[in-house]
Coordinates of C-alpha atoms (C1' of nucleotides) in Angstrom, one line a residue:
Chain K
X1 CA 10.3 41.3 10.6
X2 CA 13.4 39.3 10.7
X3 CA 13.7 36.5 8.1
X4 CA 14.1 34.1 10.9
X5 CA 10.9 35.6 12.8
X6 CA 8.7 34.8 9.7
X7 CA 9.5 30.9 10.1
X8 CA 7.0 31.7 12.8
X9 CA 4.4 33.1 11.3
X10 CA 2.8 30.7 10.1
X11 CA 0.6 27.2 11.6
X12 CA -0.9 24.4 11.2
X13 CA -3.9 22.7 11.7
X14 CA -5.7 19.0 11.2
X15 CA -8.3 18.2 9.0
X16 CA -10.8 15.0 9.7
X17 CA -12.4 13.1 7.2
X18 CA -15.0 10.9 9.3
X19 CA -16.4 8.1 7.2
X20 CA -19.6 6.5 8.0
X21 CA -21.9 3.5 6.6
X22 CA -25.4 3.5 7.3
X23 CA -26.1 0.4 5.0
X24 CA -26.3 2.3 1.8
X25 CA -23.6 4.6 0.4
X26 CA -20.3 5.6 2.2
X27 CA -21.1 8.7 3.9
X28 CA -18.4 11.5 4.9
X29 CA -19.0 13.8 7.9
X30 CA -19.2 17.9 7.2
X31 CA -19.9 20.9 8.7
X32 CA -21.1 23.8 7.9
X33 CA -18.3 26.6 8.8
X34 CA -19.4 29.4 11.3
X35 CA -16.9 31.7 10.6
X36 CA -14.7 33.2 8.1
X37 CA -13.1 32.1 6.2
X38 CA -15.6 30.5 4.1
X39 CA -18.3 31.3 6.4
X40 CA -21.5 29.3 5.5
X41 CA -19.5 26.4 3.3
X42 CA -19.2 23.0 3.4
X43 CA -15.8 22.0 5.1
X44 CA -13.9 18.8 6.9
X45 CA -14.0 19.5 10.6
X46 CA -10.6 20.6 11.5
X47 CA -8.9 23.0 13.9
X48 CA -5.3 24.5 14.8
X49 CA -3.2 22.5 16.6
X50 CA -2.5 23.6 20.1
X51 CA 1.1 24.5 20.9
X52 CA 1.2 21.9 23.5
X53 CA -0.6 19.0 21.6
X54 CA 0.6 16.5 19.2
X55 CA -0.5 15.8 16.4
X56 CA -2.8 12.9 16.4
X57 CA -4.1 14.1 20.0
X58 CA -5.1 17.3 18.0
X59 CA -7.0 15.1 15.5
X60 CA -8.7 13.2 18.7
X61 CA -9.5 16.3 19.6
X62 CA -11.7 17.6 16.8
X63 CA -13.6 14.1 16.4
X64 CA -14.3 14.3 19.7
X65 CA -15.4 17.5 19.6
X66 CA -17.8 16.7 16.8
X67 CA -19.1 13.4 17.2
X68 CA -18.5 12.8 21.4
X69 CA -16.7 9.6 20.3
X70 CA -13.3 8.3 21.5
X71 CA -11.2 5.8 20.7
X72 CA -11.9 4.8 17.1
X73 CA -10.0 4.5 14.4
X74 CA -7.7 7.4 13.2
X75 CA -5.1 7.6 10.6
X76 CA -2.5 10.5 9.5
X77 CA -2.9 10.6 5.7
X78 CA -0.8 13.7 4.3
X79 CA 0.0 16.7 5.1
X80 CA -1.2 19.5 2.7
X81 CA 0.5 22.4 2.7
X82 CA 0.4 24.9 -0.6
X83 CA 1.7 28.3 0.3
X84 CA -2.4 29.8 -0.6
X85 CA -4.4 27.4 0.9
X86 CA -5.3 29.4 3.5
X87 CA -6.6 33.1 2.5
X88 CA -5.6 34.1 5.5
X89 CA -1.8 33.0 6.1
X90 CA 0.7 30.2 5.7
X91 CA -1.4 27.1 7.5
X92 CA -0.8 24.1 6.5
X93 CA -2.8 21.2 7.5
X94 CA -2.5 17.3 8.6
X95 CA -4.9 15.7 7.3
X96 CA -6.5 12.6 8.9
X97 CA -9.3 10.0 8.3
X98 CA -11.6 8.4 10.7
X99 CA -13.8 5.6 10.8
X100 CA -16.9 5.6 13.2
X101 CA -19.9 3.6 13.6
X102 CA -22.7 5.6 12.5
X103 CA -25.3 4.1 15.2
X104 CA -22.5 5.5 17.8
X105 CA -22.5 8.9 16.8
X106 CA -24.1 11.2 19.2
X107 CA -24.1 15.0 17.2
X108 CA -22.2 17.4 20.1
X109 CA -22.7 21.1 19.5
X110 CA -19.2 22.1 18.2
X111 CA -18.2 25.4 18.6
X112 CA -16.3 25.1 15.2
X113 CA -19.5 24.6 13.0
X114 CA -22.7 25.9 12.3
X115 CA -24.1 22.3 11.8
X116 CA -23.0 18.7 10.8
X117 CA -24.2 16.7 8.3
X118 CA -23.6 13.2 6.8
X119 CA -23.1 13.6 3.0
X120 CA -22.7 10.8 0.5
X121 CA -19.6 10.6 -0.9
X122 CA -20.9 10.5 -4.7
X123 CA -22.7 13.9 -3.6
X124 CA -20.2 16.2 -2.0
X125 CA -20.2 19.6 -3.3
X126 CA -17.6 22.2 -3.5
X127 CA -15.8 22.8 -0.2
X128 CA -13.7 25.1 1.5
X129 CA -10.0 25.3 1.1
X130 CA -8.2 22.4 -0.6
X131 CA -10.6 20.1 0.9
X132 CA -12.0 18.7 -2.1
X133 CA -8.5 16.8 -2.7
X134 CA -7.9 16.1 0.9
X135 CA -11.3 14.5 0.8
X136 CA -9.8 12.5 -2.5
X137 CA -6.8 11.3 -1.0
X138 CA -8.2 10.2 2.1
X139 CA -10.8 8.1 0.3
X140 CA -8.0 7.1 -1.7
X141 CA -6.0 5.9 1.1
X142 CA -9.3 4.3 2.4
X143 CA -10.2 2.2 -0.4
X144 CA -6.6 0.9 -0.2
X145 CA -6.8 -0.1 3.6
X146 CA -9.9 -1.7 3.4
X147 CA -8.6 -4.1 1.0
X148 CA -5.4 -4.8 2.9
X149 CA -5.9 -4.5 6.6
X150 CA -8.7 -5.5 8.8
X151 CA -10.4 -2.1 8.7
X152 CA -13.9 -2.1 7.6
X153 CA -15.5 -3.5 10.6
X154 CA -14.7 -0.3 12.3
X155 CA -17.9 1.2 9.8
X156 CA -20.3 -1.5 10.9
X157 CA -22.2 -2.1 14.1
X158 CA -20.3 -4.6 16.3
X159 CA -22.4 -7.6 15.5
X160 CA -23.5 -7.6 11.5
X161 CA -24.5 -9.8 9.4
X162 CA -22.1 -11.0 6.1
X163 CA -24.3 -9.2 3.3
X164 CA -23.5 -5.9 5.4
X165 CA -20.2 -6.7 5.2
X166 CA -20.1 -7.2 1.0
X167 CA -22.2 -4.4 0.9
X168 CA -19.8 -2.0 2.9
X169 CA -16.6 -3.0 0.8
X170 CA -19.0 -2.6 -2.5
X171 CA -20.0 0.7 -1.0
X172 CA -16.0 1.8 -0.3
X173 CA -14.8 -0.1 -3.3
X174 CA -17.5 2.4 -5.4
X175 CA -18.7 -1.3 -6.6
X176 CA -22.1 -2.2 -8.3
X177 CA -24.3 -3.7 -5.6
X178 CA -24.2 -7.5 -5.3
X179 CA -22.3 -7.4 -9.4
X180 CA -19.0 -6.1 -7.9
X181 CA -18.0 -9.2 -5.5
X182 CA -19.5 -12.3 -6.2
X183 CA -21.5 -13.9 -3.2
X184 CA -20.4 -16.9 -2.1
X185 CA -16.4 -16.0 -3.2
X186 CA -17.1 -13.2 -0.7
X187 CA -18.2 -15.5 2.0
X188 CA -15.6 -18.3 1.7
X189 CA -12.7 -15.7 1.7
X190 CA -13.5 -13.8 4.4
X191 CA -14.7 -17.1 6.6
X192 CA -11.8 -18.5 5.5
X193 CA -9.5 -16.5 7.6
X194 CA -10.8 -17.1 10.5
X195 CA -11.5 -13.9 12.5
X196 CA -15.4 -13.6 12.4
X197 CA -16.8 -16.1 15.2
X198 CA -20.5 -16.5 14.7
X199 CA -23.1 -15.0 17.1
X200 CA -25.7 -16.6 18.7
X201 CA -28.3 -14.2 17.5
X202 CA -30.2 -13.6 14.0
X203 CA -31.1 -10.4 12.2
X204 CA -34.2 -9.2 13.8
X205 CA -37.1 -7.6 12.5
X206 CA -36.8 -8.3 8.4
X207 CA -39.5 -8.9 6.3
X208 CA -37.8 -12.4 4.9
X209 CA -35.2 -15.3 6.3
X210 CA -32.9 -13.5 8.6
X211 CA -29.6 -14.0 8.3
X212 CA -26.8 -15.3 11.3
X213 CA -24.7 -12.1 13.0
X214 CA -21.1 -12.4 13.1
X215 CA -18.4 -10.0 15.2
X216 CA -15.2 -9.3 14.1
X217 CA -12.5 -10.8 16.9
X218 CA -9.1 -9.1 16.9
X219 CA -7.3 -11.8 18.7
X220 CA -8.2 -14.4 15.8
X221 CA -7.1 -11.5 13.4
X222 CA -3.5 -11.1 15.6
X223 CA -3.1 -14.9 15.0
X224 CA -3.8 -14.7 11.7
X225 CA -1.5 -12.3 11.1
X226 CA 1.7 -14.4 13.4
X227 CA 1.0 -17.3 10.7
X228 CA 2.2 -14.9 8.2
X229 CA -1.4 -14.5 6.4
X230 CA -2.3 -11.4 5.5
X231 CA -5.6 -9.7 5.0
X232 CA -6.7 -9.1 1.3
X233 CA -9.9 -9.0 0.0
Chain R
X1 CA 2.0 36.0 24.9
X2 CA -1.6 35.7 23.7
X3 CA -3.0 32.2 23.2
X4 CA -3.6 33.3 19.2
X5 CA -0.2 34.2 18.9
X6 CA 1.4 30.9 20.7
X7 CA -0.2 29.4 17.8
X8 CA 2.5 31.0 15.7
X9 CA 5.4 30.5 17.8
X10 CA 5.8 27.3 15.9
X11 CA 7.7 26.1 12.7
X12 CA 7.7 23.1 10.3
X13 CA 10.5 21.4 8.2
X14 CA 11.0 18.9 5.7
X15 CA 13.4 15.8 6.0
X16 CA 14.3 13.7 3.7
X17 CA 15.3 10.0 3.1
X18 CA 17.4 9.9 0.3
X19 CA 17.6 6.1 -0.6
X20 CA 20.6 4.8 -2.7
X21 CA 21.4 1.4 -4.1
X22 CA 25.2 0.3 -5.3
X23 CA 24.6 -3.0 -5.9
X24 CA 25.1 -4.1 -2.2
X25 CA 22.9 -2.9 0.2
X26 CA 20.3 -0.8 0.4
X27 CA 21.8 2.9 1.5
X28 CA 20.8 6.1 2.9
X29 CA 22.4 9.4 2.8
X30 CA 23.1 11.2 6.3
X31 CA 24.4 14.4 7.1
X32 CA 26.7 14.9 10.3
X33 CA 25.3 18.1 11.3
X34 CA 27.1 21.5 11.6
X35 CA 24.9 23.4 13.9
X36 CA 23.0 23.0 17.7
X37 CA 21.2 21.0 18.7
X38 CA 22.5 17.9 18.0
X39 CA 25.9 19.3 16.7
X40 CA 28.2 16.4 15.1
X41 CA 25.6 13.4 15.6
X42 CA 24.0 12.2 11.7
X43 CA 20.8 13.3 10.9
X44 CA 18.6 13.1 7.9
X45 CA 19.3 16.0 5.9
X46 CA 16.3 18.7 5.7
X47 CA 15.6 22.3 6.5
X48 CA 12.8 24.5 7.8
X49 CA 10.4 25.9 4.8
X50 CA 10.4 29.1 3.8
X51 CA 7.6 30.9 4.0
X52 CA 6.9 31.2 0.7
X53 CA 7.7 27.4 -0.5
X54 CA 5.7 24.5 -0.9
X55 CA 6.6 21.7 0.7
X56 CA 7.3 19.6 -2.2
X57 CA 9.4 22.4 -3.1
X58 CA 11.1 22.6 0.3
X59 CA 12.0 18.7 0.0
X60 CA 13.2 19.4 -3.8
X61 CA 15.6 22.3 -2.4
X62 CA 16.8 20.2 0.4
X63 CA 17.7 17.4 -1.7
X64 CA 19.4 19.4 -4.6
X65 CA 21.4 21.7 -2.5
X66 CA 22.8 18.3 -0.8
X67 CA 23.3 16.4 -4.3
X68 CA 22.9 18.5 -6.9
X69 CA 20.3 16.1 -8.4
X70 CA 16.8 18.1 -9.6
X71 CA 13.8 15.8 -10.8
X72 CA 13.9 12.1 -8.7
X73 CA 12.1 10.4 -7.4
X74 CA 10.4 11.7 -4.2
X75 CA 7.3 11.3 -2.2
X76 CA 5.6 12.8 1.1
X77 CA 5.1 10.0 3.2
X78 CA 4.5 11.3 7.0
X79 CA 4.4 14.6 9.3
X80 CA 5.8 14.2 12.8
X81 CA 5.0 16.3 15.5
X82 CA 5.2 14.6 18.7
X83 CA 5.6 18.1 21.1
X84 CA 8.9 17.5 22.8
X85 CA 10.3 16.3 19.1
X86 CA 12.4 19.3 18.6
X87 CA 14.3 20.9 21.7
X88 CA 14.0 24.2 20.5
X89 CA 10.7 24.8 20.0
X90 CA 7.7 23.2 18.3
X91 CA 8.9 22.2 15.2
X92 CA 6.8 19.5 13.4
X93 CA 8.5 17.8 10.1
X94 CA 6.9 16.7 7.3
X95 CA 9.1 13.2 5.9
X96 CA 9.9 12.6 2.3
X97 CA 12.0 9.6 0.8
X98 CA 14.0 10.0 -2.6
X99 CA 15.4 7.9 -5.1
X100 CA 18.5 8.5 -6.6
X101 CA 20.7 6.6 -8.5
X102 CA 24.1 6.6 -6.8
X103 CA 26.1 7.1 -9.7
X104 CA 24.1 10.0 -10.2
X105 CA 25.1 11.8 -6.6
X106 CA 27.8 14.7 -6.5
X107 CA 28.1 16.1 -3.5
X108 CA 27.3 19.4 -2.9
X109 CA 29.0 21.4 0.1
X110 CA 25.8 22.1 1.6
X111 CA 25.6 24.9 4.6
X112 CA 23.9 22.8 6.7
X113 CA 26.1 19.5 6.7
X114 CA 29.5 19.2 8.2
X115 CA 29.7 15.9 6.1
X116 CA 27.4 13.8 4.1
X117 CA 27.7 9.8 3.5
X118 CA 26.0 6.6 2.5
X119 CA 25.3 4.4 5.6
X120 CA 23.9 1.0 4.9
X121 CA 20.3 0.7 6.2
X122 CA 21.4 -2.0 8.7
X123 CA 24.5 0.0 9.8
X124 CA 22.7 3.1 10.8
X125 CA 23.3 4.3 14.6
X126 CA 21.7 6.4 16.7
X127 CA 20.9 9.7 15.1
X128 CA 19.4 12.8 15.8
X129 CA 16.2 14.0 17.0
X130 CA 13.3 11.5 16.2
X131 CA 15.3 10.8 12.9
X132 CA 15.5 6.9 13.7
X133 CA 11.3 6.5 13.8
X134 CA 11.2 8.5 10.4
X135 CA 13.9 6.4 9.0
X136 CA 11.8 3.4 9.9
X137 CA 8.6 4.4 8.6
X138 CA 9.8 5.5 5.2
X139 CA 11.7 2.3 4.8
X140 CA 8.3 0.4 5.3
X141 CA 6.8 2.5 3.2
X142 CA 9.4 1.8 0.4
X143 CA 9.2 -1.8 1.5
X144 CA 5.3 -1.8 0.2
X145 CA 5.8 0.7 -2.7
X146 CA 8.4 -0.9 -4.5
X147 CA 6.3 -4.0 -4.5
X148 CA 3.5 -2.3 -6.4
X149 CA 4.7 0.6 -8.3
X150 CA 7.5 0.7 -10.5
X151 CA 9.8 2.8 -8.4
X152 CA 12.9 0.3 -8.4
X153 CA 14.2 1.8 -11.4
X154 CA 14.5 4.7 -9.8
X155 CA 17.5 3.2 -7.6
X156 CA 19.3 1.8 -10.8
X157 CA 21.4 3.2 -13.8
X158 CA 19.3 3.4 -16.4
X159 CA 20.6 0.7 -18.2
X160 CA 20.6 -2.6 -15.8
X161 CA 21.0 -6.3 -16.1
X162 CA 17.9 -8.5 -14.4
X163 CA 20.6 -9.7 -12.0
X164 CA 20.8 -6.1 -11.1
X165 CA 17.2 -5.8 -10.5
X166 CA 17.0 -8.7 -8.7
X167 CA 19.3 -8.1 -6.5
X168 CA 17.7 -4.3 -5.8
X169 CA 14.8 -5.8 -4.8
X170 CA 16.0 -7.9 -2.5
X171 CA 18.0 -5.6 -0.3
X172 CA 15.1 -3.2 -0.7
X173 CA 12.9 -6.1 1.5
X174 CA 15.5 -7.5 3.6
X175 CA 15.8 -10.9 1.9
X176 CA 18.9 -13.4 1.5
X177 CA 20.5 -12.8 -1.6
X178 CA 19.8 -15.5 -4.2
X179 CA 17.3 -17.0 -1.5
X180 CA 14.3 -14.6 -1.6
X181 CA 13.1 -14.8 -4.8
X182 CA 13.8 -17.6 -7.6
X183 CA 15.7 -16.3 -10.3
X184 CA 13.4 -17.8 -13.3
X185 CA 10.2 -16.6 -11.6
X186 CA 11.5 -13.5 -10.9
X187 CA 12.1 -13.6 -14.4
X188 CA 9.2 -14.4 -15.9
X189 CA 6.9 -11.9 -14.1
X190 CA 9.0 -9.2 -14.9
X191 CA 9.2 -9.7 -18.0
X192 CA 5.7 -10.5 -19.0
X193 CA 4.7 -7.2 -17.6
X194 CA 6.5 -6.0 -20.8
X195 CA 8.1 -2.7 -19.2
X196 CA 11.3 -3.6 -20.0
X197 CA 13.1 -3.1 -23.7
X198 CA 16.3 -4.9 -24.3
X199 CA 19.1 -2.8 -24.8
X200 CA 21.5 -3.7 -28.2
X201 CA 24.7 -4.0 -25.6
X202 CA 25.4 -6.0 -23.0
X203 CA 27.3 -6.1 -19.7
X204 CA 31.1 -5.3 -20.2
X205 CA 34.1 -5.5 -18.0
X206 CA 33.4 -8.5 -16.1
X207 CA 35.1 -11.6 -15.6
X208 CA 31.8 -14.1 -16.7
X209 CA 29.0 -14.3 -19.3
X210 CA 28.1 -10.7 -19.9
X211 CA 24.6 -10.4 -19.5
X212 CA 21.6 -8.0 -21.4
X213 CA 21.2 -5.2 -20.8
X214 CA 17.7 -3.7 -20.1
X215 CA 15.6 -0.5 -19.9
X216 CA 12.7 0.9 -17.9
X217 CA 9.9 2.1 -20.6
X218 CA 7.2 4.2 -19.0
X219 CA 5.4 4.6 -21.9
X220 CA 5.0 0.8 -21.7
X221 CA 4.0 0.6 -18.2
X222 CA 1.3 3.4 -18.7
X223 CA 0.2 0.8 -21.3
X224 CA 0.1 -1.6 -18.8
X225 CA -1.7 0.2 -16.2
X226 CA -3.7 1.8 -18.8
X227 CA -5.1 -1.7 -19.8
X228 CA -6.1 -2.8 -16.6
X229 CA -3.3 -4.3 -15.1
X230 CA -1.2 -3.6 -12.1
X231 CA 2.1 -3.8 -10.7
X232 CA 3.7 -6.4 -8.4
X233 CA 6.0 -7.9 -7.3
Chain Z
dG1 C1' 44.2 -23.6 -26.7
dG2 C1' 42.0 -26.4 -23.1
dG3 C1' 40.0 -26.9 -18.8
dG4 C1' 38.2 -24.5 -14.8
dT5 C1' 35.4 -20.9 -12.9
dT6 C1' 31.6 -17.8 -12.7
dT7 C1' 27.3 -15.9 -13.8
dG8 C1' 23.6 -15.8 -17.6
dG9 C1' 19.8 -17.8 -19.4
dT10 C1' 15.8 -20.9 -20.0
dG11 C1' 10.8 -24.5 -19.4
dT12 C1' 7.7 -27.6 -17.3
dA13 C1' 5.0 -29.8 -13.9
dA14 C1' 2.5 -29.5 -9.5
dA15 C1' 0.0 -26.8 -6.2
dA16 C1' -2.6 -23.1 -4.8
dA17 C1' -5.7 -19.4 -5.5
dA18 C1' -9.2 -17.1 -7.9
dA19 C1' -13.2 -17.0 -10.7
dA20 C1' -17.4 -18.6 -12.6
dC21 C1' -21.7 -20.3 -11.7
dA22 C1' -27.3 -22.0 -9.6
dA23 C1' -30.3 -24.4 -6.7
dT24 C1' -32.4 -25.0 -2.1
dA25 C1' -33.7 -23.0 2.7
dA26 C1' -35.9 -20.0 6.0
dG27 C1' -38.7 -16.9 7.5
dA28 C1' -42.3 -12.9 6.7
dC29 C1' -46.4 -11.6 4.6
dT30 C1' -50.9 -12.2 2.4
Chain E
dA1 C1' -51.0 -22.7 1.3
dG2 C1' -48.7 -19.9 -1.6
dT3 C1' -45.7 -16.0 -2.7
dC4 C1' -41.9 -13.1 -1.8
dT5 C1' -37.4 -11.9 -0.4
dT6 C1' -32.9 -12.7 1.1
dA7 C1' -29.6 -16.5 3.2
dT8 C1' -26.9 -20.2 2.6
dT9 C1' -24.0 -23.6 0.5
dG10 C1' -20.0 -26.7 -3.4
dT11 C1' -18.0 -27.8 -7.5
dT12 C1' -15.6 -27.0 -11.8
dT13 C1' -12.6 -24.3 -14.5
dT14 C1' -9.1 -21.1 -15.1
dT15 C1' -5.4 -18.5 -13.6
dT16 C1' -1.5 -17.7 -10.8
dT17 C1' 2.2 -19.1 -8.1
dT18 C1' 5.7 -22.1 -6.7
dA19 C1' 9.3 -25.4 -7.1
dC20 C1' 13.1 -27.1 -9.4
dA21 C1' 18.1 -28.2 -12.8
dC22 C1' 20.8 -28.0 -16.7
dC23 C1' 23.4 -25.9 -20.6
dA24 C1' 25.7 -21.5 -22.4
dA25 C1' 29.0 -17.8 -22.8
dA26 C1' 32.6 -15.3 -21.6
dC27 C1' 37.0 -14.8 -18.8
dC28 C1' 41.1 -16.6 -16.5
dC29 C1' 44.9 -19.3 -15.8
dC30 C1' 47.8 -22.8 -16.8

DNA sequence: GGGGTTTGGTGTAAAAAAAACAATAAGACT
DNA sequence: AGTCTTATTGTTTTTTTTACACCAAACCCC
């Protein structure tokens, strides 16, 4: 084989880190790899990129695959590519993270993996390949966003209540509950700039005072953002 | 052609963004290129990795058979793979920006480069492939890191008056010289970081009050960090 | 060697932002 | 009615950021 023919032996796939809140810890979507290699183990959900498909279509792709969900939020994170991270050949892989709504998620059969599981972050095991430190970089990256750019809502339901907020960034922030951000500072920052408009509706069905809903509103955000404010929690 | 093996008829590269500071503007190193496609036209410098190479290792070779330099300042910061990127195939390209001190630089007759030179960010044309967009994105992404890691330094001899820094920073972020930042603030903060030592010489060969001269101190800022604070500018 | 020119170096006061902190209100449940 | 649980709200203090102007040191030229 030619030197210039083994340029070409070689491919690359993306890797998806789906995060997901369901009110308590931040949760990361994996499946359970059908076939070799590592058969049987934890993994991200990833797959090859087709020879025709870009890069972040690929990485649509595979959350759709998995999850039935389009359109949420994607990101291109790093690209990891040590010559033996794949037993198999020289792969390198694009990594990505993704941020869905748990309530949304609909579980599609993917041919890809045996099963799918939510796993809390604080309680992921060994994984296949090099996706321990993809995972790590990618939540990494995460708790950076959040703190910067308007992110986080894309974790909760569309109409939530301002607890479930603080509770999501203590959650990503790997915070103490209700000790990491301090109530009321919390609630006049946020408020403060403007892009949460108040719903008519209450919380519904809680055993004590229910609290007002609020929805994130992108236009108030984009305005926010031509005044030269930026986000920062 | 099977579909298994399409996957293979693909190849990746590194390219990289070497940045450069002389005390003007903010500078990056092109290459006029020496081969098809894109014969003539300035490019980022990069190559295709071998087989057997990392990609940090692949950006390290690119930059060192161009300047001779081993051991900068560099960091992945984005793979792009749009399809049609390449018009000889499917070649995606994994982006890295370096640091390097100008004074540093001896060019290197590299086989790939007709020609290398510094362009000035603002004065850089049209170049080749999607070379423009990756120029962009790694400029942002200097843009933010320089304001919260200590990678300035990087850009300066290693001995520097605060003028000198100043002045980095603001051609790194675009901002009128003498204008953007006030000199005593600038000052101040800087300074009360304590990550710079004072150098027993001064300035020489200039027609004006010579001024200090200072020096980066990592072990210092790995104090800094290590007690809680951050970097930022 | 004196005056002009150029950049180096320094502190304080006002404003803004962040942090610390606790009591009342609303509804569910018994 | 009383208890329980979470929601909601403002003020004070501290810290950080901004704004701002004058003297000092070296060189140059006459």
């Amino acid at each position: 084989m030619s030197e210039v023919e083994s340029f070409f032996k070689s491919a690359f796939s993306v890797d998806n880190v789906i995060f997901g809140f369901d009110g308590g810890d931040l949760k990361v979507l994996l499946i359970q790899r059908g076939a070799a290699p590592f058969r049987g183990k934890w993994a991200l959900p990833g797959d090859l990129v087709y020879p025709n498909e870009d890069l972040d279509t690929a990485a649509e792709r595979v959350l759709e695959q998995l999850t039935g969900l389009r359109g949420v939020y994607l990101e291109q994170v790093r690209t990891f590519g040590a010559v033996d991270r794949h037993p198999l050949g020289r792969v390198i892989t694009i990594a990505y993270f993704s941020l869905i709504k748990v309530s949304d998620f609909a579980l599609t059969p993917a041919s890809f993996a045996q099963s799918a599981h939510w796993h809390s972050i604080s309680d992921v095991g060994e994984l296949a390949f090099d996706h321990n430190e993809i995972l790590d970089i990618c939540l990494q990256r995460l708790q950076r966003k959040v703190r910067n750019a308007p992110v986080g809502f894309e974790l909760l339901p569309q109409k939530f209540t301002l607890t479930e907020l603080q509770q999501l960034y203590e959650s990503v922030l790997n915070l103490p509950k209700n000790k990491g951000l301090d109530k009321r500072n919390f609630r006049k920052k946020i408020l403060s700039m403007n892009v949460l408009v108040e719903c008519e509706e209450m919380q519904e069905g809680v055993a004590h005072r229910p609290a007002k809903l609020y929805q994130f509103d992108r236009e108030r955000y984009d305005q926010f953002v031509a005044e030269g404010f930026s986000f920062d929690i």
